[in-house]
Amino acid sequence: MTDYKNLSSPDFCARQLKVLADTTRLSVLKILMEGPKHVGELNSVLKLEQSLLSHHLKILRDAGFVEAKRDGKAVLYHFVSTNRQDNTGKAIDLGCCLLSFE
């Protein structure tokens, strides 16, 4: 679980930036900021092996950027916007910096 009380601590920020230091994970976040998606929808855009996509989604889940919800037989992923998404909906506030997808 992410501790949002320490958003501006250097350790927290470094861990968050490490998670985001990957083009695939940045692409996943950008897509999910537009709205929830099933794994199949993400995969049709990203064109990855399902196991590799699952690996990246787990890292994003563990860092508190996304959450998963069972939707019948499928899994629906969504961006966790609490304390993170700015007013434009195109940037993530990491506490130490703002990551913009413009």
PDB file of C-alpha atoms in Angstrom:
ATOM      1  CA  MET A   1       0.000   0.000   0.000  1.00  0.00           C
ATOM      2  CA  THR A   2       1.297   3.439  -0.883  1.00  0.00           C
ATOM      3  CA  ASP A   3       1.925   5.853   1.978  1.00  0.00           C
ATOM      4  CA  TYR A   4       0.697   9.183   0.608  1.00  0.00           C
ATOM      5  CA  LYS A   5       1.823  11.037   3.761  1.00  0.00           C
ATOM      6  CA  ASN A   6       5.445  10.880   2.569  1.00  0.00           C
ATOM      7  CA  LEU A   7       4.895  11.857  -1.072  1.00  0.00           C
ATOM      8  CA  SER A   8       7.678  14.412  -1.038  1.00  0.00           C
ATOM      9  CA  SER A   9      10.320  12.263   0.674  1.00  0.00           C
ATOM     10  CA  PRO A  10      13.350  11.573  -1.536  1.00  0.00           C
ATOM     11  CA  ASP A  11      13.095   7.805  -0.954  1.00  0.00           C
ATOM     12  CA  PHE A  12       9.434   7.669  -1.970  1.00  0.00           C
ATOM     13  CA  CYS A  13      10.063   9.829  -5.014  1.00  0.00           C
ATOM     14  CA  ALA A  14      13.045   7.733  -6.121  1.00  0.00           C
ATOM     15  CA  ARG A  15      10.980   4.523  -5.877  1.00  0.00           C
ATOM     16  CA  GLN A  16       8.140   6.058  -7.900  1.00  0.00           C
ATOM     17  CA  LEU A  17      10.505   7.376 -10.568  1.00  0.00           C
ATOM     18  CA  LYS A  18      12.173   3.959 -10.803  1.00  0.00           C
ATOM     19  CA  VAL A  19       8.784   2.376 -11.516  1.00  0.00           C
ATOM     20  CA  LEU A  20       8.124   4.979 -14.216  1.00  0.00           C
ATOM     21  CA  ALA A  21      11.568   4.632 -15.815  1.00  0.00           C
ATOM     22  CA  ASP A  22      10.179   2.251 -18.435  1.00  0.00           C
ATOM     23  CA  THR A  23       8.501   3.144 -21.731  1.00  0.00           C
ATOM     24  CA  THR A  24       5.979   0.299 -21.498  1.00  0.00           C
ATOM     25  CA  ARG A  25       4.814   1.289 -18.021  1.00  0.00           C
ATOM     26  CA  LEU A  26       4.548   4.935 -19.081  1.00  0.00           C
ATOM     27  CA  SER A  27       2.451   3.845 -22.072  1.00  0.00           C
ATOM     28  CA  VAL A  28       0.182   1.755 -19.849  1.00  0.00           C
ATOM     29  CA  LEU A  29      -0.339   4.682 -17.469  1.00  0.00           C
ATOM     30  CA  LYS A  30      -1.095   7.083 -20.297  1.00  0.00           C
ATOM     31  CA  ILE A  31      -3.736   4.697 -21.677  1.00  0.00           C
ATOM     32  CA  LEU A  32      -5.296   4.042 -18.259  1.00  0.00           C
ATOM     33  CA  MET A  33      -5.470   7.752 -17.442  1.00  0.00           C
ATOM     34  CA  GLU A  34      -8.015   7.964 -20.279  1.00  0.00           C
ATOM     35  CA  GLY A  35     -10.205   5.351 -18.600  1.00  0.00           C
ATOM     36  CA  PRO A  36     -10.340   1.738 -17.353  1.00  0.00           C
ATOM     37  CA  LYS A  37      -9.259  -0.984 -19.773  1.00  0.00           C
ATOM     38  CA  HIS A  38      -9.288  -4.767 -19.854  1.00  0.00           C
ATOM     39  CA  VAL A  39      -5.971  -6.534 -20.358  1.00  0.00           C
ATOM     40  CA  GLY A  40      -7.012  -7.459 -23.899  1.00  0.00           C
ATOM     41  CA  GLU A  41      -7.655  -3.806 -24.750  1.00  0.00           C
ATOM     42  CA  LEU A  42      -4.250  -2.805 -23.412  1.00  0.00           C
ATOM     43  CA  ASN A  43      -2.624  -5.640 -25.301  1.00  0.00           C
ATOM     44  CA  SER A  44      -4.277  -4.674 -28.595  1.00  0.00           C
ATOM     45  CA  VAL A  45      -2.668  -1.225 -28.337  1.00  0.00           C
ATOM     46  CA  LEU A  46       0.709  -2.217 -26.891  1.00  0.00           C
ATOM     47  CA  LYS A  47       1.222  -5.470 -28.822  1.00  0.00           C
ATOM     48  CA  LEU A  48       3.069  -7.261 -26.008  1.00  0.00           C
ATOM     49  CA  GLU A  49       3.216 -10.852 -24.863  1.00  0.00           C
ATOM     50  CA  GLN A  50       0.528 -11.250 -22.210  1.00  0.00           C
ATOM     51  CA  SER A  51       3.081 -12.387 -19.620  1.00  0.00           C
ATOM     52  CA  LEU A  52       5.195  -9.258 -20.198  1.00  0.00           C
ATOM     53  CA  LEU A  53       2.147  -6.988 -19.945  1.00  0.00           C
ATOM     54  CA  SER A  54       1.110  -8.759 -16.725  1.00  0.00           C
ATOM     55  CA  HIS A  55       4.611  -8.206 -15.333  1.00  0.00           C
ATOM     56  CA  HIS A  56       4.415  -4.452 -15.999  1.00  0.00           C
ATOM     57  CA  LEU A  57       0.874  -4.229 -14.588  1.00  0.00           C
ATOM     58  CA  LYS A  58       2.013  -5.963 -11.385  1.00  0.00           C
ATOM     59  CA  ILE A  59       4.826  -3.434 -10.928  1.00  0.00           C
ATOM     60  CA  LEU A  60       2.358  -0.565 -11.445  1.00  0.00           C
ATOM     61  CA  ARG A  61      -0.131  -2.192  -9.029  1.00  0.00           C
ATOM     62  CA  ASP A  62       2.513  -2.734  -6.358  1.00  0.00           C
ATOM     63  CA  ALA A  63       3.555   0.932  -6.642  1.00  0.00           C
ATOM     64  CA  GLY A  64      -0.054   2.096  -6.262  1.00  0.00           C
ATOM     65  CA  PHE A  65      -0.434   3.565  -9.746  1.00  0.00           C
ATOM     66  CA  VAL A  66      -3.127   1.132 -10.940  1.00  0.00           C
ATOM     67  CA  GLU A  67      -5.718  -1.195  -9.439  1.00  0.00           C
ATOM     68  CA  ALA A  68      -7.297  -4.320 -10.858  1.00  0.00           C
ATOM     69  CA  LYS A  69     -10.907  -5.428 -10.552  1.00  0.00           C
ATOM     70  CA  ARG A  70     -12.378  -8.706 -11.726  1.00  0.00           C
ATOM     71  CA  ASP A  71     -15.014  -8.154 -14.426  1.00  0.00           C
ATOM     72  CA  GLY A  72     -16.543 -11.559 -15.067  1.00  0.00           C
ATOM     73  CA  LYS A  73     -13.730 -13.666 -16.508  1.00  0.00           C
ATOM     74  CA  ALA A  74     -11.638 -10.629 -17.421  1.00  0.00           C
ATOM     75  CA  VAL A  75      -9.633  -8.191 -15.317  1.00  0.00           C
ATOM     76  CA  LEU A  76     -10.292  -4.467 -15.590  1.00  0.00           C
ATOM     77  CA  TYR A  77      -7.411  -2.117 -14.776  1.00  0.00           C
ATOM     78  CA  HIS A  78      -7.780   1.535 -13.867  1.00  0.00           C
ATOM     79  CA  PHE A  79      -5.469   4.384 -12.950  1.00  0.00           C
ATOM     80  CA  VAL A  80      -5.565   5.294  -9.254  1.00  0.00           C
ATOM     81  CA  SER A  81      -6.090   9.037  -9.376  1.00  0.00           C
ATOM     82  CA  THR A  82      -6.345   9.713  -5.630  1.00  0.00           C
ATOM     83  CA  ASN A  83      -3.817  12.418  -4.750  1.00  0.00           C
ATOM     84  CA  ARG A  84      -2.083  11.912  -8.090  1.00  0.00           C
ATOM     85  CA  GLN A  85      -3.855  13.227 -11.174  1.00  0.00           C
ATOM     86  CA  ASP A  86      -3.729  16.954 -11.797  1.00  0.00           C
ATOM     87  CA  ASN A  87      -6.683  19.073 -12.951  1.00  0.00           C
ATOM     88  CA  THR A  88      -5.967  18.537 -16.655  1.00  0.00           C
ATOM     89  CA  GLY A  89      -6.066  14.759 -16.316  1.00  0.00           C
ATOM     90  CA  LYS A  90      -2.839  14.563 -18.322  1.00  0.00           C
ATOM     91  CA  ALA A  91      -0.267  14.660 -15.533  1.00  0.00           C
ATOM     92  CA  ILE A  92       0.642  12.692 -12.429  1.00  0.00           C
ATOM     93  CA  ASP A  93       1.710  14.490  -9.271  1.00  0.00           C
ATOM     94  CA  LEU A  94       4.455  12.405  -7.687  1.00  0.00           C
ATOM     95  CA  GLY A  95       4.835  14.775  -4.759  1.00  0.00           C
ATOM     96  CA  CYS A  96       8.402  15.643  -5.714  1.00  0.00           C
ATOM     97  CA  CYS A  97       7.648  16.415  -9.356  1.00  0.00           C
ATOM     98  CA  LEU A  98       4.862  16.478 -11.932  1.00  0.00           C
ATOM     99  CA  LEU A  99       4.923  13.998 -14.822  1.00  0.00           C
ATOM    100  CA  SER A 100       3.030  15.389 -17.813  1.00  0.00           C
ATOM    101  CA  PHE A 101       1.772  13.398 -20.809  1.00  0.00           C
ATOM    102  CA  GLU A 102       1.204  16.402 -23.091  1.00  0.00           C
TER     103      GLU A 102
END
